[in-house]
PDB file of C-alpha atoms in Angstrom:
ATOM      1  CA  MET A 164     263.638 200.503 197.980  1.00 65.00           C
ATOM      2  CA  ASN A 165     261.322 197.859 197.241  1.00 90.00           C
ATOM      3  CA  ALA A 166     257.900 198.869 196.046  1.00 97.00           C
ATOM      4  CA  ILE A 167     256.332 195.819 197.793  1.00 98.00           C
ATOM      5  CA  ILE A 168     256.766 194.329 201.267  1.00 98.00           C
ATOM      6  CA  SER A 169     255.517 190.798 202.828  1.00 98.00           C
ATOM      7  CA  ALA A 170     253.182 190.513 205.463  1.00 97.00           C
ATOM      8  CA  SER A 171     256.045 189.793 208.128  1.00 97.00           C
ATOM      9  CA  GLU A 172     258.135 192.435 207.242  1.00 98.00           C
ATOM     10  CA  LEU A 173     255.086 194.586 207.697  1.00 98.00           C
ATOM     11  CA  ALA A 174     254.460 193.209 211.347  1.00 98.00           C
ATOM     12  CA  SER A 175     257.921 193.658 211.592  1.00 97.00           C
ATOM     13  CA  ALA A 176     257.491 197.240 211.061  1.00 97.00           C
ATOM     14  CA  LEU A 177     254.262 197.803 212.498  1.00 97.00           C
ATOM     15  CA  ALA A 178     256.200 197.058 215.512  1.00 96.00           C
ATOM     16  CA  GLY A 179     259.146 199.207 215.119  1.00 94.00           C
ATOM     17  CA  GLU A 180     259.804 202.987 216.002  1.00 93.00           C
ATOM     18  CA  ASN A 181     258.024 204.281 212.510  1.00 93.00           C
ATOM     19  CA  PRO A 182     255.198 202.126 211.883  1.00 97.00           C
ATOM     20  CA  PRO A 183     253.767 202.992 208.649  1.00 98.00           C
ATOM     21  CA  LEU A 184     250.517 204.199 208.000  1.00 98.00           C
ATOM     22  CA  LEU A 185     247.919 201.385 206.431  1.00 98.00           C
ATOM     23  CA  LEU A 186     245.443 202.105 203.863  1.00 98.00           C
ATOM     24  CA  ASP A 187     242.874 199.521 202.782  1.00 98.00           C
ATOM     25  CA  VAL A 188     242.164 199.663 199.245  1.00 97.00           C
ATOM     26  CA  ARG A 189     239.468 197.021 198.712  1.00 96.00           C
ATOM     27  CA  TRP A 190     237.871 197.167 195.550  1.00 91.00           C
ATOM     28  CA  GLN A 191     236.496 194.875 192.352  1.00 80.00           C
ATOM     29  CA  LEU A 192     235.827 195.380 189.118  1.00 72.00           C
ATOM     30  CA  SER A 193     231.738 195.821 188.656  1.00 58.00           C
ATOM     31  CA  LEU A 194     230.674 193.630 185.718  1.00 50.00           C
ATOM     32  CA  ALA A 195     226.765 191.998 185.079  1.00 47.00           C
ATOM     33  CA  LYS A 196     226.222 190.295 188.335  1.00 50.00           C
ATOM     34  CA  ALA A 197     222.949 187.944 188.494  1.00 55.00           C
ATOM     35  CA  PRO A 198     219.941 189.711 188.852  1.00 64.00           C
ATOM     36  CA  GLY A 199     219.594 190.938 192.898  1.00 68.00           C
ATOM     37  CA  GLU A 200     223.320 190.501 193.495  1.00 69.00           C
ATOM     38  CA  PRO A 201     224.482 193.362 195.124  1.00 72.00           C
ATOM     39  CA  PRO A 202     228.082 194.954 194.049  1.00 75.00           C
ATOM     40  CA  PHE A 203     231.202 194.675 196.002  1.00 77.00           C
ATOM     41  CA  ASP A 204     231.172 197.043 198.872  1.00 86.00           C
ATOM     42  CA  GLY A 205     234.774 197.798 199.731  1.00 86.00           C
ATOM     43  CA  ARG A 206     233.846 199.711 202.553  1.00 92.00           C
ATOM     44  CA  THR A 207     231.538 196.873 203.921  1.00 93.00           C
ATOM     45  CA  ALA A 208     234.316 194.365 203.598  1.00 93.00           C
ATOM     46  CA  TYR A 209     236.440 196.845 205.468  1.00 96.00           C
ATOM     47  CA  GLU A 210     234.122 197.064 208.436  1.00 96.00           C
ATOM     48  CA  ALA A 211     233.934 193.633 208.766  1.00 96.00           C
ATOM     49  CA  GLY A 212     237.396 193.214 209.228  1.00 97.00           C
ATOM     50  CA  HIS A 213     240.842 194.819 208.758  1.00 98.00           C
ATOM     51  CA  ILE A 214     244.716 195.237 209.485  1.00 98.00           C
ATOM     52  CA  PRO A 215     244.697 197.355 213.057  1.00 97.00           C
ATOM     53  CA  GLY A 216     244.665 200.881 212.293  1.00 97.00           C
ATOM     54  CA  ALA A 217     244.675 200.754 208.498  1.00 98.00           C
ATOM     55  CA  VAL A 218     242.234 203.358 207.155  1.00 98.00           C
ATOM     56  CA  TYR A 219     239.684 202.944 204.409  1.00 98.00           C
ATOM     57  CA  VAL A 220     240.253 204.621 200.795  1.00 97.00           C
ATOM     58  CA  ASP A 221     237.512 204.785 197.722  1.00 96.00           C
ATOM     59  CA  LEU A 222     239.388 203.774 194.888  1.00 96.00           C
ATOM     60  CA  ASP A 223     236.514 204.900 192.285  1.00 93.00           C
ATOM     61  CA  ARG A 224     235.769 208.216 194.819  1.00 94.00           C
ATOM     62  CA  GLU A 225     238.938 208.954 196.013  1.00 97.00           C
ATOM     63  CA  LEU A 226     241.680 207.586 193.360  1.00 97.00           C
ATOM     64  CA  ALA A 227     239.911 208.763 190.146  1.00 96.00           C
ATOM     65  CA  SER A 228     237.814 211.243 188.855  1.00 95.00           C
ATOM     66  CA  ALA A 229     234.454 210.433 187.419  1.00 94.00           C
ATOM     67  CA  PRO A 230     234.305 208.077 184.290  1.00 93.00           C
ATOM     68  CA  GLY A 231     234.001 210.046 181.104  1.00 92.00           C
ATOM     69  CA  ALA A 232     235.462 211.137 177.587  1.00 91.00           C
ATOM     70  CA  HIS A 233     239.076 210.057 179.767  1.00 93.00           C
ATOM     71  CA  GLY A 234     237.826 206.716 180.487  1.00 93.00           C
ATOM     72  CA  ARG A 235     236.494 204.872 183.427  1.00 94.00           C
ATOM     73  CA  HIS A 236     239.053 206.248 186.064  1.00 95.00           C
ATOM     74  CA  PRO A 237     240.845 209.126 184.430  1.00 97.00           C
ATOM     75  CA  LEU A 238     242.978 210.808 187.344  1.00 97.00           C
ATOM     76  CA  PRO A 239     241.723 212.432 190.343  1.00 97.00           C
ATOM     77  CA  ASP A 240     241.611 215.835 190.819  1.00 97.00           C
ATOM     78  CA  LEU A 241     244.859 216.399 192.258  1.00 97.00           C
ATOM     79  CA  ALA A 242     243.352 219.336 195.088  1.00 97.00           C
ATOM     80  CA  GLU A 243     241.042 216.295 195.824  1.00 97.00           C
ATOM     81  CA  PHE A 244     243.218 213.676 195.930  1.00 98.00           C
ATOM     82  CA  GLY A 245     245.469 215.479 198.204  1.00 98.00           C
ATOM     83  CA  ALA A 246     242.773 216.602 200.631  1.00 98.00           C
ATOM     84  CA  ALA A 247     241.720 213.026 200.573  1.00 98.00           C
ATOM     85  CA  MET A 248     245.011 211.639 201.062  1.00 98.00           C
ATOM     86  CA  ARG A 249     245.570 213.968 204.546  1.00 98.00           C
ATOM     87  CA  ARG A 250     242.221 213.329 205.660  1.00 98.00           C
ATOM     88  CA  ALA A 251     243.639 209.488 205.942  1.00 98.00           C
ATOM     89  CA  GLY A 252     246.852 210.492 207.561  1.00 98.00           C
ATOM     90  CA  VAL A 253     249.322 210.396 204.755  1.00 98.00           C
ATOM     91  CA  SER A 254     252.426 212.437 205.478  1.00 98.00           C
ATOM     92  CA  SER A 255     255.579 212.976 203.800  1.00 95.00           C
ATOM     93  CA  GLY A 256     257.298 211.774 206.518  1.00 95.00           C
ATOM     94  CA  THR A 257     255.301 208.642 207.295  1.00 97.00           C
ATOM     95  CA  PRO A 258     256.152 205.404 205.252  1.00 98.00           C
ATOM     96  CA  VAL A 259     252.798 204.433 203.589  1.00 98.00           C
ATOM     97  CA  VAL A 260     251.818 200.111 203.085  1.00 98.00           C
ATOM     98  CA  VAL A 261     248.601 199.601 201.137  1.00 98.00           C
ATOM     99  CA  TYR A 262     246.869 196.786 200.741  1.00 98.00           C
ATOM    100  CA  ASP A 263     243.711 195.465 198.976  1.00 96.00           C
ATOM    101  CA  GLY A 264     241.826 192.060 198.945  1.00 93.00           C
ATOM    102  CA  GLY A 265     244.498 190.271 197.481  1.00 86.00           C
ATOM    103  CA  GLN A 266     244.194 190.815 193.868  1.00 87.00           C
ATOM    104  CA  GLY A 267     246.666 194.007 194.433  1.00 93.00           C
ATOM    105  CA  TRP A 268     245.218 195.839 191.190  1.00 95.00           C
ATOM    106  CA  ALA A 269     243.872 198.382 193.818  1.00 96.00           C
ATOM    107  CA  ALA A 270     246.348 198.755 195.924  1.00 98.00           C
ATOM    108  CA  ALA A 271     248.824 199.439 192.980  1.00 98.00           C
ATOM    109  CA  ARG A 272     246.585 202.144 191.962  1.00 98.00           C
ATOM    110  CA  ALA A 273     247.518 203.800 195.124  1.00 98.00           C
ATOM    111  CA  TRP A 274     251.005 202.959 195.158  1.00 98.00           C
ATOM    112  CA  TRP A 275     251.321 204.633 191.935  1.00 98.00           C
ATOM    113  CA  LEU A 276     249.226 207.692 192.742  1.00 98.00           C
ATOM    114  CA  LEU A 277     250.895 208.557 195.765  1.00 98.00           C
ATOM    115  CA  SER A 278     254.396 208.033 194.359  1.00 97.00           C
ATOM    116  CA  TRP A 279     253.502 209.723 191.284  1.00 98.00           C
ATOM    117  CA  THR A 280     252.425 212.902 193.150  1.00 98.00           C
ATOM    118  CA  GLY A 281     255.994 212.698 195.131  1.00 97.00           C
ATOM    119  CA  HIS A 282     255.478 210.361 198.355  1.00 98.00           C
ATOM    120  CA  PRO A 283     258.962 208.917 198.842  1.00 96.00           C
ATOM    121  CA  ASP A 284     257.871 205.912 200.852  1.00 97.00           C
ATOM    122  CA  VAL A 285     255.107 203.861 199.759  1.00 98.00           C
ATOM    123  CA  ARG A 286     255.170 200.222 198.875  1.00 98.00           C
ATOM    124  CA  VAL A 287     251.984 197.385 198.567  1.00 98.00           C
ATOM    125  CA  LEU A 288     251.306 194.393 201.129  1.00 98.00           C
ATOM    126  CA  ASP A 289     252.348 191.770 198.647  1.00 98.00           C
ATOM    127  CA  GLY A 290     249.620 189.493 198.460  1.00 97.00           C
ATOM    128  CA  GLY A 291     247.572 192.014 200.307  1.00 97.00           C
ATOM    129  CA  LEU A 292     244.838 191.090 202.887  1.00 97.00           C
ATOM    130  CA  ALA A 293     244.456 187.207 202.188  1.00 95.00           C
ATOM    131  CA  ALA A 294     248.779 187.013 203.407  1.00 97.00           C
ATOM    132  CA  TRP A 295     248.034 188.900 206.251  1.00 97.00           C
ATOM    133  CA  GLU A 296     248.199 186.308 209.390  1.00 95.00           C
ATOM    134  CA  GLY A 297     248.096 188.473 212.046  1.00 95.00           C
ATOM    135  CA  PRO A 298     245.065 190.242 214.147  1.00 96.00           C
ATOM    136  CA  ARG A 299     242.320 192.279 212.594  1.00 97.00           C
ATOM    137  CA  GLU A 300     239.898 195.090 213.769  1.00 97.00           C
ATOM    138  CA  THR A 301     236.469 196.202 213.241  1.00 97.00           C
ATOM    139  CA  SER A 302     236.750 199.202 214.803  1.00 95.00           C
ATOM    140  CA  VAL A 303     237.440 202.503 212.567  1.00 96.00           C
ATOM    141  CA  PRO A 304     240.646 204.562 213.725  1.00 95.00           C
ATOM    142  CA  THR A 305     240.371 208.591 213.480  1.00 94.00           C
ATOM    143  CA  PRO A 306     243.649 209.585 211.986  1.00 95.00           C
ATOM    144  CA  ALA A 307     245.635 212.376 212.358  1.00 96.00           C
ATOM    145  CA  GLU A 308     245.456 215.112 209.784  1.00 97.00           C
ATOM    146  CA  GLY A 309     248.274 214.380 207.582  1.00 98.00           C
ATOM    147  CA  ASP A 310     250.498 216.865 205.659  1.00 98.00           C
ATOM    148  CA  PHE A 311     250.758 215.314 202.394  1.00 98.00           C
ATOM    149  CA  GLU A 312     251.052 217.799 199.297  1.00 98.00           C
ATOM    150  CA  PRO A 313     250.541 216.407 195.937  1.00 98.00           C
ATOM    151  CA  ALA A 314     253.614 217.430 193.676  1.00 97.00           C
ATOM    152  CA  PRO A 315     252.910 214.864 190.487  1.00 96.00           C
ATOM    153  CA  GLY A 316     255.925 214.035 188.091  1.00 94.00           C
ATOM    154  CA  ALA A 317     257.587 211.461 189.916  1.00 94.00           C
ATOM    155  CA  ARG A 318     256.873 208.504 187.774  1.00 95.00           C
ATOM    156  CA  GLY A 319     255.905 208.381 184.085  1.00 96.00           C
ATOM    157  CA  LEU A 320     252.519 209.326 182.532  1.00 98.00           C
ATOM    158  CA  LEU A 321     251.263 208.564 178.899  1.00 98.00           C
ATOM    159  CA  ASP A 322     248.297 209.941 177.453  1.00 97.00           C
ATOM    160  CA  ALA A 323     246.420 208.795 174.269  1.00 97.00           C
ATOM    161  CA  ASP A 324     248.817 210.154 171.940  1.00 98.00           C
ATOM    162  CA  GLY A 325     251.852 209.169 174.075  1.00 98.00           C
ATOM    163  CA  ALA A 326     250.683 205.817 174.483  1.00 98.00           C
ATOM    164  CA  ALA A 327     250.323 205.491 170.182  1.00 98.00           C
ATOM    165  CA  ALA A 328     254.158 206.727 169.860  1.00 98.00           C
ATOM    166  CA  LEU A 329     255.554 204.591 172.185  1.00 98.00           C
ATOM    167  CA  ALA A 330     253.823 201.682 170.656  1.00 98.00           C
ATOM    168  CA  ARG A 331     256.288 202.624 167.830  1.00 96.00           C
ATOM    169  CA  SER A 332     259.098 204.079 169.074  1.00 96.00           C
ATOM    170  CA  GLY A 333     259.503 201.583 172.454  1.00 97.00           C
ATOM    171  CA  VAL A 334     257.619 199.031 174.351  1.00 98.00           C
ATOM    172  CA  LEU A 335     253.881 199.387 175.419  1.00 98.00           C
ATOM    173  CA  LEU A 336     252.447 196.488 177.029  1.00 98.00           C
ATOM    174  CA  ASP A 337     248.783 195.930 176.857  1.00 98.00           C
ATOM    175  CA  ALA A 338     247.985 194.064 180.997  1.00 98.00           C
ATOM    176  CA  ARG A 339     244.361 193.288 179.827  1.00 97.00           C
ATOM    177  CA  ALA A 340     243.460 189.231 179.786  1.00 96.00           C
ATOM    178  CA  GLY A 341     244.656 187.592 176.467  1.00 97.00           C
ATOM    179  CA  GLU A 342     241.404 187.596 174.649  1.00 97.00           C
ATOM    180  CA  ARG A 343     240.378 190.950 175.325  1.00 97.00           C
ATOM    181  CA  TYR A 344     244.019 192.033 174.184  1.00 98.00           C
ATOM    182  CA  ARG A 345     243.140 189.661 170.747  1.00 98.00           C
ATOM    183  CA  GLY A 346     239.387 191.083 170.454  1.00 97.00           C
ATOM    184  CA  GLU A 347     237.787 187.942 171.010  1.00 97.00           C
ATOM    185  CA  VAL A 348     235.864 189.357 173.954  1.00 94.00           C
ATOM    186  CA  GLU A 349     235.011 192.929 175.012  1.00 93.00           C
ATOM    187  CA  PRO A 350     232.841 192.646 178.462  1.00 89.00           C
ATOM    188  CA  ILE A 351     233.217 196.740 178.891  1.00 89.00           C
ATOM    189  CA  ASP A 352     234.326 198.942 176.369  1.00 92.00           C
ATOM    190  CA  PRO A 353     232.839 199.536 172.766  1.00 90.00           C
ATOM    191  CA  VAL A 354     235.153 198.136 170.881  1.00 95.00           C
ATOM    192  CA  GLY A 355     237.520 194.500 171.651  1.00 95.00           C
ATOM    193  CA  GLY A 356     241.175 194.666 170.285  1.00 97.00           C
ATOM    194  CA  HIS A 357     244.212 196.564 171.366  1.00 98.00           C
ATOM    195  CA  ILE A 358     246.478 199.890 170.485  1.00 98.00           C
ATOM    196  CA  PRO A 359     248.294 198.868 167.498  1.00 98.00           C
ATOM    197  CA  GLY A 360     251.762 198.031 168.050  1.00 98.00           C
ATOM    198  CA  ALA A 361     250.856 196.924 171.852  1.00 98.00           C
ATOM    199  CA  VAL A 362     252.269 194.048 172.835  1.00 98.00           C
ATOM    200  CA  SER A 363     249.880 191.598 175.307  1.00 98.00           C
ATOM    201  CA  ALA A 364     251.195 191.116 178.792  1.00 98.00           C
ATOM    202  CA  PRO A 365     248.329 189.830 180.860  1.00 98.00           C
ATOM    203  CA  THR A 366     248.683 191.074 184.519  1.00 97.00           C
ATOM    204  CA  ASN A 367     247.924 187.959 186.107  1.00 95.00           C
ATOM    205  CA  ASP A 368     251.315 186.224 184.994  1.00 97.00           C
ATOM    206  CA  ASN A 369     253.300 188.797 187.157  1.00 97.00           C
ATOM    207  CA  VAL A 370     251.740 186.635 190.669  1.00 97.00           C
ATOM    208  CA  GLY A 371     251.873 183.147 191.422  1.00 96.00           C
ATOM    209  CA  ALA A 372     249.139 180.974 192.389  1.00 92.00           C
ATOM    210  CA  ASP A 373     249.479 182.520 196.089  1.00 92.00           C
ATOM    211  CA  GLY A 374     248.793 185.958 194.167  1.00 93.00           C
ATOM    212  CA  ARG A 375     252.207 187.101 195.805  1.00 97.00           C
ATOM    213  CA  PHE A 376     254.601 188.503 192.942  1.00 97.00           C
ATOM    214  CA  LEU A 377     257.300 186.535 191.572  1.00 97.00           C
ATOM    215  CA  ALA A 378     260.420 186.835 192.152  1.00 97.00           C
ATOM    216  CA  ALA A 379     262.341 189.778 190.588  1.00 97.00           C
ATOM    217  CA  GLU A 380     264.776 187.575 188.097  1.00 97.00           C
ATOM    218  CA  GLU A 381     261.907 185.632 186.662  1.00 97.00           C
ATOM    219  CA  LEU A 382     259.442 189.117 186.341  1.00 97.00           C
ATOM    220  CA  ARG A 383     262.912 190.617 184.695  1.00 96.00           C
ATOM    221  CA  SER A 384     262.784 187.713 182.549  1.00 97.00           C
ATOM    222  CA  ARG A 385     259.586 187.410 181.916  1.00 98.00           C
ATOM    223  CA  PHE A 386     259.738 190.852 180.709  1.00 98.00           C
ATOM    224  CA  LYS A 387     262.784 190.677 178.540  1.00 97.00           C
ATOM    225  CA  ALA A 388     261.046 188.429 176.553  1.00 97.00           C
ATOM    226  CA  LEU A 389     258.217 190.708 175.857  1.00 97.00           C
ATOM    227  CA  GLY A 390     260.811 193.340 174.801  1.00 96.00           C
ATOM    228  CA  ALA A 391     260.667 195.395 178.039  1.00 95.00           C
ATOM    229  CA  SER A 392     264.411 195.345 179.372  1.00 84.00           C
ATOM    230  CA  GLU A 393     266.659 197.938 181.211  1.00 78.00           C
ATOM    231  CA  GLY A 394     267.270 200.697 178.254  1.00 85.00           C
ATOM    232  CA  ALA A 395     263.765 200.491 176.715  1.00 91.00           C
ATOM    233  CA  GLU A 396     261.051 203.219 177.117  1.00 97.00           C
ATOM    234  CA  VAL A 397     258.366 201.051 178.736  1.00 98.00           C
ATOM    235  CA  GLY A 398     254.446 202.076 178.792  1.00 98.00           C
ATOM    236  CA  VAL A 399     251.644 200.430 179.965  1.00 98.00           C
ATOM    237  CA  TYR A 400     247.942 200.152 179.620  1.00 98.00           C
ATOM    238  CA  CYS A 401     245.036 198.145 180.636  1.00 97.00           C
ATOM    239  CA  GLY A 402     241.059 199.086 180.516  1.00 96.00           C
ATOM    240  CA  SER A 403     241.094 201.751 182.866  1.00 95.00           C
ATOM    241  CA  GLY A 404     244.362 202.337 184.562  1.00 96.00           C
ATOM    242  CA  VAL A 405     243.573 200.053 187.456  1.00 96.00           C
ATOM    243  CA  SER A 406     245.296 196.367 186.638  1.00 96.00           C
ATOM    244  CA  ALA A 407     248.073 198.784 184.131  1.00 98.00           C
ATOM    245  CA  ALA A 408     249.227 200.007 187.464  1.00 98.00           C
ATOM    246  CA  HIS A 409     249.619 196.622 189.164  1.00 98.00           C
ATOM    247  CA  GLU A 410     251.804 195.653 186.087  1.00 98.00           C
ATOM    248  CA  VAL A 411     253.721 198.793 186.509  1.00 98.00           C
ATOM    249  CA  LEU A 412     254.383 197.760 190.097  1.00 98.00           C
ATOM    250  CA  ALA A 413     255.669 194.451 188.814  1.00 98.00           C
ATOM    251  CA  LEU A 414     258.019 196.101 186.584  1.00 97.00           C
ATOM    252  CA  ALA A 415     259.254 198.414 189.605  1.00 97.00           C
ATOM    253  CA  VAL A 416     260.004 195.238 191.017  1.00 97.00           C
ATOM    254  CA  ALA A 417     261.805 194.010 188.356  1.00 96.00           C
ATOM    255  CA  GLY A 418     264.400 197.233 188.202  1.00 95.00           C
ATOM    256  CA  ILE A 419     262.316 198.228 184.986  1.00 96.00           C
ATOM    257  CA  PRO A 420     260.512 202.175 185.033  1.00 96.00           C
ATOM    258  CA  ALA A 421     257.653 202.232 182.938  1.00 97.00           C
ATOM    259  CA  ALA A 422     254.818 204.849 182.662  1.00 98.00           C
ATOM    260  CA  LEU A 423     251.062 204.347 182.975  1.00 98.00           C
ATOM    261  CA  TYR A 424     248.552 205.165 180.300  1.00 98.00           C
ATOM    262  CA  VAL A 425     245.259 206.066 183.251  1.00 98.00           C
ATOM    263  CA  GLY A 426     243.076 207.092 180.129  1.00 97.00           C
ATOM    264  CA  SER A 427     243.585 202.925 178.936  1.00 98.00           C
ATOM    265  CA  TRP A 428     241.819 201.466 176.840  1.00 98.00           C
ATOM    266  CA  SER A 429     238.410 203.108 178.190  1.00 96.00           C
ATOM    267  CA  GLU A 430     239.797 206.132 177.188  1.00 97.00           C
ATOM    268  CA  TRP A 431     241.106 204.821 173.446  1.00 97.00           C
ATOM    269  CA  SER A 432     238.369 202.896 172.703  1.00 96.00           C
ATOM    270  CA  SER A 433     235.692 205.660 172.986  1.00 95.00           C
ATOM    271  CA  ASP A 434     237.118 207.681 170.184  1.00 95.00           C
ATOM    272  CA  ALA A 435     236.202 205.868 166.872  1.00 94.00           C
ATOM    273  CA  SER A 436     238.761 208.114 164.938  1.00 96.00           C
ATOM    274  CA  ARG A 437     241.750 206.290 166.583  1.00 97.00           C
ATOM    275  CA  PRO A 438     242.938 202.641 165.109  1.00 97.00           C
ATOM    276  CA  VAL A 439     242.250 199.574 166.454  1.00 97.00           C
ATOM    277  CA  ALA A 440     244.201 195.898 166.111  1.00 98.00           C
ATOM    278  CA  VAL A 441     242.913 192.608 166.513  1.00 97.00           C
ATOM    279  CA  GLY A 442     244.237 189.160 167.159  1.00 97.00           C
ATOM    280  CA  PRO A 443     247.627 188.128 168.450  1.00 96.00           C
ATOM    281  CA  ASP A 444     249.896 190.420 166.368  1.00 94.00           C
ATOM    282  CA  PRO A 445     250.702 193.866 167.666  1.00 95.00           C
ATOM    283  CA  GLN A 446     250.304 195.148 164.712  1.00 89.00           C
TER     284      GLN A 446
END
């Protein structure tokens, strides 16, 4: 099954006999802003207009646990995650489509968590809400309680030691912007640079100007050039396990399974004993 769905395909599915449950996961990385400028509020954006029937999911509160030693967006407590998904109406027998404002990172985080914990039919709206040309609504639905019970392990998961080992034995992709990988700038974490052996593979290069994913064959060519081709053991990390989920999704579109290092650079760089590489060379 394709991991993404186009806006036209979604419109057809919503009119079909077994319409998917829609989850709205609008979120933005909060960096320093001008004094007095409020942070992005995904719920407010959702309430101002969303695809009819969509249920809002809060990435920071429901798709991650509190920031700490394991990074800025550690895995959520599975019991709490399951309860949140059931409140949103998620059931194992109902397809799920997740979307965000268009960047795709937050939707991919929801896709990864649901598929990692065993949901058999979850897809991301390609291009997000920006690609949707149908009606929007402001009313907030009250979904029937779902029956989804998380059973982790359906997708690969890496910890810090596993990521370090994979950088030597397989292909570890760094999904952050190139300047962060090289250590030229670091706006968030304690130190700039990358995990030794990791290959720079910015997430933004997986999509076109319209925010939609490149064709599967283009993605396969891109990842093959980076060493991530069929048969290779592949892992991905980013700053905090959000944009890396988008890269895992791009790899899935290309037909290449990949593991996610959820703690990512925010966990790695918090431990001064872990090695850091800088510059364009992986080592």
